[in-house]
Every structure is written in C-alpha cells, then in structure tokens.
mmCIF file of C-alpha atoms and ligand atoms in Angstrom:
data_model
loop_
_atom_site.group_PDB
_atom_site.id
_atom_site.type_symbol
_atom_site.label_atom_id
_atom_site.label_comp_id
_atom_site.label_asym_id
_atom_site.label_seq_id
_atom_site.Cartn_x
_atom_site.Cartn_y
_atom_site.Cartn_z
ATOM 1 C CA MET A 1 135.012 13.714 127.030
ATOM 2 C CA THR A 2 136.552 11.732 124.093
ATOM 3 C CA ALA A 3 140.432 12.528 122.857
ATOM 4 C CA LEU A 4 138.085 13.142 119.909
ATOM 5 C CA ALA A 5 135.212 15.563 121.536
ATOM 6 C CA ASP A 6 137.899 17.300 122.811
ATOM 7 C CA ILE A 7 140.278 17.538 119.391
ATOM 8 C CA LEU A 8 136.741 18.702 117.521
ATOM 9 C CA ILE A 9 135.362 21.639 120.545
ATOM 10 C CA ARG A 10 139.295 23.202 120.399
ATOM 11 C CA ARG A 11 138.160 23.452 116.491
ATOM 12 C CA ILE A 12 135.193 24.059 115.682
ATOM 13 C CA ALA A 13 136.513 26.998 118.314
ATOM 14 C CA SER A 14 138.237 28.652 116.388
ATOM 15 C CA THR A 15 137.616 28.049 112.760
ATOM 16 C CA GLY A 16 133.373 27.664 113.134
ATOM 17 C CA PRO A 17 130.562 25.161 113.105
ATOM 18 C CA ILE A 18 131.092 21.843 110.269
ATOM 19 C CA ASN A 19 129.020 20.109 108.759
ATOM 20 C CA ILE A 20 127.833 16.655 109.852
ATOM 21 C CA ALA A 21 129.707 15.083 106.529
ATOM 22 C CA ASP A 22 132.905 16.294 108.522
ATOM 23 C CA TYR A 23 132.179 15.415 111.528
ATOM 24 C CA MET A 24 131.606 11.653 109.775
ATOM 25 C CA HIS A 25 134.818 12.277 108.672
ATOM 26 C CA GLU A 26 136.231 12.369 110.955
ATOM 27 C CA CYS A 27 134.948 10.242 113.794
ATOM 28 C CA LEU A 28 135.243 7.194 111.804
ATOM 29 C CA LEU A 29 138.354 7.394 109.821
ATOM 30 C CA HIS A 30 140.525 10.098 111.568
ATOM 31 C CA PRO A 31 144.035 9.233 111.882
ATOM 32 C CA GLU A 32 144.617 8.529 115.023
ATOM 33 C CA HIS A 33 141.225 8.988 117.144
ATOM 34 C CA GLY A 34 139.362 7.975 114.256
ATOM 35 C CA TYR A 35 136.810 4.256 114.679
ATOM 36 C CA TYR A 36 137.499 2.665 111.786
ATOM 37 C CA SER A 37 141.258 3.729 112.869
ATOM 38 C CA THR A 38 141.457 2.521 115.996
ATOM 39 C CA ARG A 39 139.497 -1.168 116.381
ATOM 40 C CA ASP A 40 138.536 -3.994 114.669
ATOM 41 C CA PRO A 41 134.831 -3.851 115.697
ATOM 42 C CA PHE A 42 132.812 -6.250 114.662
ATOM 43 C CA GLY A 43 131.076 -9.764 115.745
ATOM 44 C CA THR A 44 129.373 -9.913 119.119
ATOM 45 C CA HIS A 45 132.485 -8.596 121.757
ATOM 46 C CA GLY A 46 132.515 -5.904 118.619
ATOM 47 C CA ASP A 47 128.939 -3.250 118.567
ATOM 48 C CA PHE A 48 127.507 -4.797 114.906
ATOM 49 C CA THR A 49 127.760 -7.056 113.495
ATOM 50 C CA THR A 50 127.645 -7.877 109.799
ATOM 51 C CA ALA A 51 125.902 -10.074 107.635
ATOM 52 C CA PRO A 52 129.398 -12.139 106.651
ATOM 53 C CA GLU A 53 130.327 -12.824 110.448
ATOM 54 C CA ILE A 54 126.125 -14.188 110.835
ATOM 55 C CA SER A 55 126.921 -16.601 107.983
ATOM 56 C CA GLN A 56 129.078 -17.942 105.517
ATOM 57 C CA MET A 57 126.542 -18.139 103.422
ATOM 58 C CA PHE A 58 126.688 -14.808 102.228
ATOM 59 C CA GLY A 59 129.600 -13.902 100.898
ATOM 60 C CA GLU A 60 129.531 -18.485 99.208
ATOM 61 C CA LEU A 61 126.417 -17.207 97.255
ATOM 62 C CA LEU A 62 127.702 -13.543 96.203
ATOM 63 C CA GLY A 63 130.748 -15.443 95.505
ATOM 64 C CA LEU A 64 129.373 -17.862 92.556
ATOM 65 C CA SER A 65 126.750 -14.678 91.572
ATOM 66 C CA ILE A 66 130.287 -12.691 90.984
ATOM 67 C CA ALA A 67 132.083 -15.477 89.143
ATOM 68 C CA GLN A 68 129.272 -16.497 86.796
ATOM 69 C CA ALA A 69 129.153 -12.967 85.955
ATOM 70 C CA TRP A 70 132.395 -13.410 84.994
ATOM 71 C CA ILE A 71 131.512 -16.767 82.667
ATOM 72 C CA ASP A 72 128.554 -14.698 81.335
ATOM 73 C CA GLN A 73 131.362 -12.106 79.711
ATOM 74 C CA GLY A 74 132.954 -14.752 78.598
ATOM 75 C CA SER A 75 135.711 -15.209 81.454
ATOM 76 C CA PRO A 76 138.508 -12.693 80.639
ATOM 77 C CA THR A 77 141.794 -13.995 81.813
ATOM 78 C CA LEU A 78 143.481 -11.067 83.213
ATOM 79 C CA PHE A 79 140.378 -8.734 85.770
ATOM 80 C CA THR A 80 140.332 -6.754 89.103
ATOM 81 C CA LEU A 81 137.874 -9.066 92.019
ATOM 82 C CA ALA A 82 138.023 -5.733 94.132
ATOM 83 C CA GLU A 83 135.548 -5.346 97.426
ATOM 84 C CA LEU A 84 135.098 -1.743 98.821
ATOM 85 C CA GLY A 85 135.432 -1.482 102.803
ATOM 86 C CA PRO A 86 135.703 -5.558 103.355
ATOM 87 C CA GLY A 87 135.838 -5.477 107.949
ATOM 88 C CA ARG A 88 137.596 -8.350 108.485
ATOM 89 C CA GLY A 89 138.072 -10.341 104.922
ATOM 90 C CA THR A 90 135.264 -12.756 105.782
ATOM 91 C CA LEU A 91 133.170 -11.153 102.552
ATOM 92 C CA MET A 92 135.934 -12.114 100.434
ATOM 93 C CA ALA A 93 137.263 -14.665 101.766
ATOM 94 C CA ASP A 94 134.045 -16.537 100.989
ATOM 95 C CA MET A 95 134.188 -15.875 98.073
ATOM 96 C CA LEU A 96 136.889 -16.762 97.121
ATOM 97 C CA ARG A 97 136.814 -20.235 98.577
ATOM 98 C CA ALA A 98 133.667 -21.237 96.917
ATOM 99 C CA CYS A 99 135.167 -19.110 93.815
ATOM 100 C CA ALA A 100 137.973 -21.842 93.478
ATOM 101 C CA LYS A 101 135.746 -24.835 92.739
ATOM 102 C CA VAL A 102 134.778 -22.330 89.073
ATOM 103 C CA PRO A 103 138.135 -23.752 86.397
ATOM 104 C CA GLY A 104 139.946 -20.864 86.163
ATOM 105 C CA PHE A 105 138.511 -17.879 87.786
ATOM 106 C CA VAL A 106 141.137 -17.794 90.746
ATOM 107 C CA ASP A 107 143.585 -17.234 88.495
ATOM 108 C CA ALA A 108 142.410 -14.378 86.602
ATOM 109 C CA CYS A 109 142.201 -12.417 89.606
ATOM 110 C CA THR A 110 143.888 -10.057 91.016
ATOM 111 C CA VAL A 111 141.496 -9.730 94.443
ATOM 112 C CA CYS A 112 142.387 -5.103 95.670
ATOM 113 C CA LEU A 113 141.201 -4.325 98.931
ATOM 114 C CA VAL A 114 140.173 -0.945 98.598
ATOM 115 C CA GLU A 115 140.372 -0.565 102.968
ATOM 116 C CA ALA A 116 140.931 3.219 105.034
ATOM 117 C CA SER A 117 141.902 1.731 108.045
ATOM 118 C CA ASP A 118 145.219 0.164 108.799
ATOM 119 C CA THR A 119 144.276 -1.674 111.876
ATOM 120 C CA LEU A 120 141.969 -3.167 109.364
ATOM 121 C CA ARG A 121 143.818 -3.689 105.832
ATOM 122 C CA ALA A 122 145.525 -5.673 109.281
ATOM 123 C CA VAL A 123 143.033 -8.154 109.696
ATOM 124 C CA GLN A 124 142.321 -8.771 106.346
ATOM 125 C CA ARG A 125 145.592 -9.336 106.129
ATOM 126 C CA GLU A 126 145.850 -12.400 107.680
ATOM 127 C CA THR A 127 141.909 -13.666 107.014
ATOM 128 C CA LEU A 128 142.864 -14.206 103.811
ATOM 129 C CA ALA A 129 146.709 -15.401 104.521
ATOM 130 C CA GLY A 130 147.386 -17.580 101.297
ATOM 131 C CA HIS A 131 146.455 -15.278 98.552
ATOM 132 C CA ASP A 132 147.157 -13.018 96.761
ATOM 133 C CA VAL A 133 146.158 -9.347 97.718
ATOM 134 C CA GLN A 134 146.542 -5.782 96.693
ATOM 135 C CA PHE A 135 145.357 -2.323 98.620
ATOM 136 C CA SER A 136 144.547 0.676 98.048
ATOM 137 C CA THR A 137 142.933 4.136 99.628
ATOM 138 C CA ASP A 138 140.251 4.789 96.237
ATOM 139 C CA VAL A 139 138.432 3.063 93.106
ATOM 140 C CA GLN A 140 140.275 5.473 91.285
ATOM 141 C CA SER A 141 144.082 3.001 91.145
ATOM 142 C CA LEU A 142 142.056 0.051 91.440
ATOM 143 C CA PRO A 143 144.122 -1.713 88.061
ATOM 144 C CA ASP A 144 142.780 -1.231 84.523
ATOM 145 C CA GLY A 145 140.883 -3.852 83.084
ATOM 146 C CA PRO A 146 138.040 -6.304 84.232
ATOM 147 C CA LEU A 147 136.326 -5.230 87.551
ATOM 148 C CA PHE A 148 134.556 -7.359 89.216
ATOM 149 C CA LEU A 149 133.485 -5.384 92.255
ATOM 150 C CA ILE A 150 131.719 -6.555 95.504
ATOM 151 C CA ALA A 151 130.454 -3.839 98.617
ATOM 152 C CA ASN A 152 128.313 -4.845 101.541
ATOM 153 C CA GLU A 153 127.796 -1.644 104.456
ATOM 154 C CA PHE A 154 130.779 0.253 102.759
ATOM 155 C CA PHE A 155 129.246 3.138 101.732
ATOM 156 C CA ASP A 156 127.082 3.684 105.199
ATOM 157 C CA ALA A 157 129.928 4.680 106.372
ATOM 158 C CA LEU A 158 130.353 7.314 104.068
ATOM 159 C CA PRO A 159 129.402 10.542 105.278
ATOM 160 C CA VAL A 160 126.581 12.047 104.870
ATOM 161 C CA ARG A 161 125.686 15.585 104.488
ATOM 162 C CA GLN A 162 121.785 16.481 105.687
ATOM 163 C CA PHE A 163 119.767 19.689 105.302
ATOM 164 C CA THR A 164 115.626 21.072 106.721
ATOM 165 C CA ARG A 165 113.750 23.111 103.814
ATOM 166 C CA HIS A 166 113.011 25.618 104.873
ATOM 167 C CA GLU A 167 110.972 28.564 102.723
ATOM 168 C CA ASN A 168 113.925 29.787 101.186
ATOM 169 C CA GLY A 169 116.172 27.656 100.816
ATOM 170 C CA TRP A 170 118.002 24.461 102.611
ATOM 171 C CA GLN A 171 120.016 24.925 106.679
ATOM 172 C CA GLU A 172 122.918 22.424 106.619
ATOM 173 C CA HIS A 173 122.299 20.695 109.561
ATOM 174 C CA GLN A 174 126.006 21.412 111.586
ATOM 175 C CA VAL A 175 128.111 20.158 115.000
ATOM 176 C CA GLY A 176 128.963 23.514 117.000
ATOM 177 C CA ILE A 177 129.339 23.643 120.714
ATOM 178 C CA GLN A 178 126.846 24.529 123.231
ATOM 179 C CA ASN A 179 128.424 24.698 126.737
ATOM 180 C CA ASN A 180 132.218 23.365 125.945
ATOM 181 C CA ALA A 181 129.840 20.305 124.509
ATOM 182 C CA LEU A 182 129.094 19.163 121.033
ATOM 183 C CA ALA A 183 125.658 20.672 119.585
ATOM 184 C CA LEU A 184 124.305 20.045 116.861
ATOM 185 C CA GLY A 185 121.910 23.124 114.891
ATOM 186 C CA LEU A 186 121.328 24.756 111.831
ATOM 187 C CA SER A 187 123.257 26.910 109.005
ATOM 188 C CA ALA A 188 121.136 30.407 107.315
ATOM 189 C CA PRO A 189 118.490 29.074 104.531
ATOM 190 C CA ALA A 190 120.134 29.007 101.267
ATOM 191 C CA PRO A 191 119.150 27.678 98.148
ATOM 192 C CA ILE A 192 121.143 24.548 96.743
ATOM 193 C CA THR A 193 121.424 23.401 93.415
ATOM 194 C CA ALA A 194 122.434 19.817 94.703
ATOM 195 C CA LEU A 195 118.536 19.878 95.595
ATOM 196 C CA ASN A 196 116.154 21.206 93.356
ATOM 197 C CA HIS A 197 115.779 17.607 92.591
ATOM 198 C CA ARG A 198 114.025 17.003 95.946
ATOM 199 C CA LEU A 199 111.688 20.244 96.467
ATOM 200 C CA GLY A 200 108.790 18.205 94.349
ATOM 201 C CA ASP A 201 108.582 16.165 96.784
ATOM 202 C CA THR A 202 109.417 17.422 100.239
ATOM 203 C CA VAL A 203 107.905 20.398 101.935
ATOM 204 C CA PRO A 204 109.156 22.819 104.880
ATOM 205 C CA GLY A 205 110.143 21.119 107.179
ATOM 206 C CA ASP A 206 111.019 18.026 105.670
ATOM 207 C CA ILE A 207 114.729 16.775 106.485
ATOM 208 C CA VAL A 208 117.039 15.107 103.095
ATOM 209 C CA GLU A 209 120.190 13.580 102.813
ATOM 210 C CA ILE A 210 123.125 14.132 99.919
ATOM 211 C CA CYS A 211 126.664 11.233 100.030
ATOM 212 C CA ALA A 212 128.400 13.153 97.340
ATOM 213 C CA ALA A 213 131.635 10.982 98.377
ATOM 214 C CA GLY A 214 129.060 7.522 97.186
ATOM 215 C CA THR A 215 127.610 8.652 94.121
ATOM 216 C CA GLY A 216 131.200 9.989 93.162
ATOM 217 C CA ILE A 217 132.300 6.211 93.977
ATOM 218 C CA ILE A 218 129.635 4.877 92.007
ATOM 219 C CA ALA A 219 129.888 6.954 88.509
ATOM 220 C CA THR A 220 133.765 6.130 88.218
ATOM 221 C CA ILE A 221 133.384 2.066 88.495
ATOM 222 C CA SER A 222 130.573 2.709 86.525
ATOM 223 C CA ASP A 223 132.439 4.138 83.976
ATOM 224 C CA ARG A 224 135.049 1.712 84.756
ATOM 225 C CA ILE A 225 132.585 -1.715 84.399
ATOM 226 C CA ALA A 226 131.481 0.006 81.023
ATOM 227 C CA GLY A 227 134.421 1.241 79.199
ATOM 228 C CA SER A 228 135.987 -2.062 80.202
ATOM 229 C CA GLY A 229 133.691 -5.013 81.576
ATOM 230 C CA GLY A 230 132.608 -6.743 84.660
ATOM 231 C CA ALA A 231 129.812 -6.475 87.270
ATOM 232 C CA ALA A 232 129.045 -4.339 90.664
ATOM 233 C CA ILE A 233 127.204 -5.362 93.447
ATOM 234 C CA ILE A 234 126.322 -3.506 95.908
ATOM 235 C CA ILE A 235 124.242 -4.151 99.228
ATOM 236 C CA ASP A 236 123.689 -2.323 102.140
ATOM 237 C CA TYR A 237 120.391 -0.952 104.122
ATOM 238 C CA GLY A 238 118.319 2.286 102.724
ATOM 239 C CA ASP A 239 115.877 3.037 100.393
ATOM 240 C CA TRP A 240 114.817 3.301 96.582
ATOM 241 C CA ARG A 241 115.271 7.586 97.453
ATOM 242 C CA SER A 242 115.548 8.960 101.700
ATOM 243 C CA LYS A 243 114.396 11.304 103.631
ATOM 244 C CA GLY A 244 114.196 12.149 106.943
ATOM 245 C CA ASP A 245 117.867 11.941 109.258
ATOM 246 C CA THR A 246 118.588 8.381 109.376
ATOM 247 C CA LEU A 247 121.940 9.239 110.543
ATOM 248 C CA GLN A 248 122.579 6.977 114.009
ATOM 249 C CA ALA A 249 125.323 5.972 116.561
ATOM 250 C CA VAL A 250 125.378 2.549 117.488
ATOM 251 C CA LYS A 251 127.570 1.270 120.650
ATOM 252 C CA SER A 252 128.079 -2.291 122.015
ATOM 253 C CA HIS A 253 125.299 -3.345 119.637
ATOM 254 C CA ALA A 254 122.884 -0.148 121.923
ATOM 255 C CA PHE A 255 121.955 3.106 119.866
ATOM 256 C CA CYS A 256 123.426 6.289 121.489
ATOM 257 C CA GLY A 257 123.180 9.410 119.906
ATOM 258 C CA PRO A 258 125.710 11.068 117.402
ATOM 259 C CA LEU A 259 127.331 13.339 119.531
ATOM 260 C CA ASP A 260 127.841 11.048 122.263
ATOM 261 C CA PHE A 261 131.478 9.251 121.726
ATOM 262 C CA PRO A 262 132.747 10.766 118.913
ATOM 263 C CA GLY A 263 135.470 8.065 117.193
ATOM 264 C CA GLN A 264 133.800 5.582 119.672
ATOM 265 C CA SER A 265 131.064 4.794 118.317
ATOM 266 C CA ASP A 266 129.804 3.928 114.913
ATOM 267 C CA LEU A 267 127.989 6.078 112.859
ATOM 268 C CA THR A 268 125.930 5.113 110.066
ATOM 269 C CA ALA A 269 123.133 7.415 107.640
ATOM 270 C CA HIS A 270 120.781 4.707 104.910
ATOM 271 C CA VAL A 271 122.597 4.429 101.740
ATOM 272 C CA ASP A 272 119.932 6.566 99.134
ATOM 273 C CA PHE A 273 119.797 3.845 96.486
ATOM 274 C CA GLU A 274 118.832 5.776 93.515
ATOM 275 C CA ALA A 275 120.892 8.852 94.138
ATOM 276 C CA LEU A 276 123.415 5.921 94.087
ATOM 277 C CA ALA A 277 121.525 4.664 90.031
ATOM 278 C CA LEU A 278 121.719 7.416 89.212
ATOM 279 C CA ALA A 279 125.420 7.759 89.094
ATOM 280 C CA ALA A 280 125.850 4.967 88.163
ATOM 281 C CA SER A 281 124.494 6.663 84.172
ATOM 282 C CA ALA A 282 127.127 5.092 82.227
ATOM 283 C CA THR A 283 125.529 0.693 83.116
ATOM 284 C CA GLN A 284 122.883 -0.652 83.618
ATOM 285 C CA THR A 285 121.531 -0.744 87.164
ATOM 286 C CA THR A 286 119.277 -3.630 88.520
ATOM 287 C CA PRO A 287 115.946 -2.675 90.722
ATOM 288 C CA LEU A 288 116.416 -2.481 93.723
ATOM 289 C CA THR A 289 116.634 -6.093 96.103
ATOM 290 C CA PRO A 290 115.890 -7.416 99.225
ATOM 291 C CA GLN A 291 118.463 -9.128 100.536
ATOM 292 C CA GLY A 292 116.338 -11.861 101.859
ATOM 293 C CA VAL A 293 114.581 -12.217 98.192
ATOM 294 C CA LEU A 294 118.417 -12.274 96.724
ATOM 295 C CA LEU A 295 119.535 -15.103 99.041
ATOM 296 C CA GLU A 296 116.371 -17.047 98.424
ATOM 297 C CA ARG A 297 117.887 -16.793 95.030
ATOM 298 C CA LEU A 298 121.031 -17.559 94.629
ATOM 299 C CA GLY A 299 119.716 -21.061 96.763
ATOM 300 C CA ILE A 300 120.400 -19.900 100.160
ATOM 301 C CA THR A 301 117.928 -22.540 101.505
ATOM 302 C CA HIS A 302 119.590 -25.659 99.182
ATOM 303 C CA ARG A 303 122.988 -24.585 100.393
ATOM 304 C CA ALA A 304 121.401 -24.092 103.929
ATOM 305 C CA GLN A 305 120.239 -27.489 103.990
ATOM 306 C CA ALA A 306 123.882 -29.388 102.513
ATOM 307 C CA LEU A 307 125.111 -27.417 105.317
ATOM 308 C CA ALA A 308 123.011 -28.545 107.962
ATOM 309 C CA LYS A 309 123.681 -32.908 107.076
ATOM 310 C CA SER A 310 127.034 -31.957 108.813
ATOM 311 C CA LEU A 311 125.911 -29.921 111.851
ATOM 312 C CA GLY A 312 124.755 -31.120 115.561
ATOM 313 C CA GLY A 313 122.739 -29.834 118.497
ATOM 314 C CA THR A 314 123.559 -26.141 119.423
ATOM 315 C CA ALA A 315 125.387 -24.948 115.214
ATOM 316 C CA LEU A 316 122.879 -26.055 114.059
ATOM 317 C CA GLN A 317 120.711 -24.659 116.010
ATOM 318 C CA ASP A 318 122.759 -21.461 115.403
ATOM 319 C CA HIS A 319 123.066 -22.155 111.772
ATOM 320 C CA ILE A 320 119.662 -22.118 111.288
ATOM 321 C CA ALA A 321 119.715 -19.443 113.622
ATOM 322 C CA ALA A 322 121.927 -17.417 111.183
ATOM 323 C CA HIS A 323 119.899 -18.430 107.921
ATOM 324 C CA ARG A 324 116.822 -17.091 109.702
ATOM 325 C CA ARG A 325 119.031 -13.645 110.721
ATOM 326 C CA LEU A 326 120.014 -12.609 106.923
ATOM 327 C CA THR A 327 116.731 -13.453 105.330
ATOM 328 C CA HIS A 328 113.956 -13.476 106.953
ATOM 329 C CA PRO A 329 111.630 -9.959 106.171
ATOM 330 C CA ASP A 330 111.486 -9.237 110.269
ATOM 331 C CA GLU A 331 115.217 -9.634 110.153
ATOM 332 C CA MET A 332 118.282 -8.518 107.627
ATOM 333 C CA GLY A 333 116.084 -10.321 104.661
ATOM 334 C CA THR A 334 113.831 -6.681 104.102
ATOM 335 C CA LEU A 335 115.944 -3.650 105.655
ATOM 336 C CA PHE A 336 118.909 -4.943 103.607
ATOM 337 C CA LYS A 337 118.809 -4.162 99.357
ATOM 338 C CA ALA A 338 121.303 -4.832 96.993
ATOM 339 C CA ILE A 339 121.464 -3.151 93.521
ATOM 340 C CA ALA A 340 123.899 -4.408 90.734
ATOM 341 C CA LEU A 341 125.703 -2.615 87.907
ATOM 342 C CA PHE A 342 126.787 -4.418 85.240
ATOM 343 C CA ALA A 343 127.615 -3.104 81.064
ATOM 344 C CA ARG A 344 125.057 -2.666 79.148
ATOM 345 C CA GLY A 345 124.218 -6.156 76.738
ATOM 346 C CA CYS A 346 125.609 -8.479 79.260
ATOM 347 C CA PRO A 347 122.969 -10.405 81.470
ATOM 348 C CA PRO A 348 122.555 -8.817 85.228
ATOM 349 C CA PRO A 349 124.666 -11.302 87.832
ATOM 350 C CA PRO A 350 122.206 -13.921 89.247
ATOM 351 C CA GLY A 351 120.427 -13.567 91.519
ATOM 352 C CA PHE A 352 119.304 -9.956 89.337
ATOM 353 C CA VAL A 353 116.740 -9.047 86.997
ATOM 354 C CA ALA A 354 117.420 -6.018 84.354
HETATM 355 N N1 SAH B 1 132.196 -5.202 104.569
HETATM 356 C C1 SAH B 1 132.074 -5.474 106.039
HETATM 357 C C2 SAH B 1 132.892 -4.457 106.719
HETATM 358 C C3 SAH B 1 131.691 -2.908 106.197
HETATM 359 S S1 SAH B 1 131.570 -1.963 108.484
HETATM 360 C C4 SAH B 1 131.315 -6.419 106.015
HETATM 361 O O1 SAH B 1 130.366 -6.439 105.561
HETATM 362 O O2 SAH B 1 131.484 -6.921 107.384
HETATM 363 C C5 SAH B 1 133.320 -0.482 107.228
HETATM 364 C C6 SAH B 1 133.963 -0.457 106.288
HETATM 365 O O3 SAH B 1 134.616 0.257 105.348
HETATM 366 C C7 SAH B 1 134.888 -0.792 107.281
HETATM 367 O O4 SAH B 1 136.323 -1.959 106.868
HETATM 368 C C8 SAH B 1 135.851 0.842 107.357
HETATM 369 O O5 SAH B 1 136.468 0.665 108.072
HETATM 370 C C9 SAH B 1 135.578 0.910 105.312
HETATM 371 N N2 SAH B 1 135.849 2.682 105.514
HETATM 372 C C10 SAH B 1 135.000 3.360 105.759
HETATM 373 N N3 SAH B 1 134.865 4.297 104.991
HETATM 374 C C11 SAH B 1 135.908 3.913 104.331
HETATM 375 C C12 SAH B 1 136.911 4.828 103.517
HETATM 376 N N4 SAH B 1 135.875 6.807 103.080
HETATM 377 N N5 SAH B 1 137.627 4.605 102.615
HETATM 378 C C13 SAH B 1 137.559 2.568 102.102
HETATM 379 N N6 SAH B 1 137.389 2.283 103.707
HETATM 380 C C14 SAH B 1 135.990 2.694 105.031
#
C-alpha cells in the first residue's frame, strides 16, 4: 500500500467517503506524497510523454502563433507570456527560442509559469536558465496587462467530479473503504443543479463529469483577455462534450486502476471543451481543432523538412517518427485537440479559424 493510500484510508475512516475530485487532488498534489509534488514524470523513463517532449517543433510553431497574435494586437510593449502547468519547461523554452527572431517580442514579455509542484518548478528553472521567470500557483495572480497564454495537458490534470444519472437525480462517485482498502462507491441520488443541462442528452445509468477548477480558470483568463487584450491556446485530450467515465491512471507508460497506486500513478480525465468554451463567455472561442490540423496549418511539414536537412541515421528516423506522432490521426493528431480564446474584434491566433 502506498503512504498516501494509508493517509486516505485513515481520513475516510474518520470523516467518510470523499468525492473523485478530492481524491484526484490529493493524489496529484498532496504536498508530501502527491504525484506531481514528488517527481518529474515525463519522458521514456517516466510515466508518460507529452507533445513538447516529443519534438521541438511543437513549441516553436505554437510560439510563433502566439507571437503573430501579439503582432495582430499592435505588439503591446509590456505583456505577460504565461504557461499553465509547464512540466519540464520545454514548451516555453522552445517558444522563446523561436520567438527570439520576432522583433521586440521577448523584450516586451514577462514570462509567468503557473505551477503547483515545487519539484517541477526546480526543473523549469533549470530548463529556462537565462530567462527571467516568475512563478505563481494560480491564474488570479498573473500580472495585469495583455495576457498571452498557453496550456498543454494542464486541464486534464485538474480534478473532476463524476456522477451517474439515476431516476431520482444523480449519484456522485466516491472513494470509500472496503476490507481496509480504497474502494469506489456511489452516493445516494440527489438533484444536481449544475447538471440540469445534461438531462437532455443522458439517460439513467449514464456517467458525466464536471471540472469546476477548469471552468473557473478559463473564466478568469477570458475576463483578463477581454479587459486587457491577449489570447490563449489550450491543447489537451478530450472532446466537445464529455460523456462516460474518462478517469484514467497511468504508471510507467501502462494503464492501471485509479485506486491502485495513489500518489504514484498519473491521474487524468478528458477535457470537456464545451464546458471550457461556455466558461469563456467574455471572449470569443475558436472551434475545436484537432492537434494534427493545427500543426499542419502552422507549417509543421515545412519545419520538419528544414530540420531534416541537418539530420541523418537514427536522429533522422526519430525526427520523422516524432512528426508523425504529433500529427497523424492514428497517433496524437486527432486524440488531442485545441481551442483558442481571443478578444472580440481581433483575429484568432494563426492555426485557428474564428
Ligand atoms: N505542459 C507540460 C506538462 C503537463 S503535466 C507538458 O506538456 O509537458 C501537468 C502539469 O500541470 C505539471 O507541471 C503539474 O505539476 C501541473 N499542475 C497540475 N495541477 C496543477 C494545478 N492545480 N495548478 C498548477 N499546476 C498544476
């Protein structure tokens, strides 16, 4: 049993079952035993690999999209370039390197990383050595002024609540105890106002999820962009409207049960992009765009060909495989999707349509 399982069992024994959001939060961010608090989980030796870790092209192209959005808004001379959940800091490093060629951009920006894990902050500091970087734990404390923001695989790490529809309302999924081990259970059915909009597209037995943390963060970003200018690009796996149980646990590149290794496996849930778009009511949002389409529109094939010229042998094979992995429909190309938020009256960032 993991140390965190022990702590959770004692807590549940004294105060009763906890919901899935509380369980996810403890597993990912418990200060001593949380998954992100205790490790750098990325890469082939870790638990999973993310797009920026697959190829530098990902960050370069997204950086240039953000830079063009900045130019389209008159190149404001002071702005915040923010990233939510930067992992190893690779995406931001690749963005800044590509954007160094855009006159004025790097000098005008204050780089702000929203990161909860001290362990990963240390890794990000190292990756971004040579850049002035500010850290915060929430989007409310980002500096005032225009905000250009990126988030890759951040929203899927935020805690979700899960509910099963019942004749008499909804039953919330809970983590309780059975035979001195963590076990899933259901609350008594009750009406849930926040799920009234799901009464039309569900029947008893269907499972839906709510990510209150995600919609709260998006509403803050949307208000900021509407008030001070800027744009945000959100990339993640998920769909326009999530339905069903999407909670998943991954350890060493293999799936495991969400209760099997609390604090030692990565827990994620699909992002419900419709819910994010509805929360971004102060700004415009683009249609949901598959990652492969977005990267193709941003010119990944040209960039891949240019980089290939200086490569040979296994490095070239790896580079070709990375291009395919990021864009192909059988790989990350359609599983991962993106939306952008942008101020009314401005064009969307390149790669997106309005
Ligand atoms: N964007 C990175 C890493 C994605 S993993 C990449 O693409 O490689 C999720 C990241 O979000 C990690 O850095 C994790 O520590 C951070 N994180 C998770 N929950 C968070 C929260 N509530 N607030 C701030 N950061 C969080």
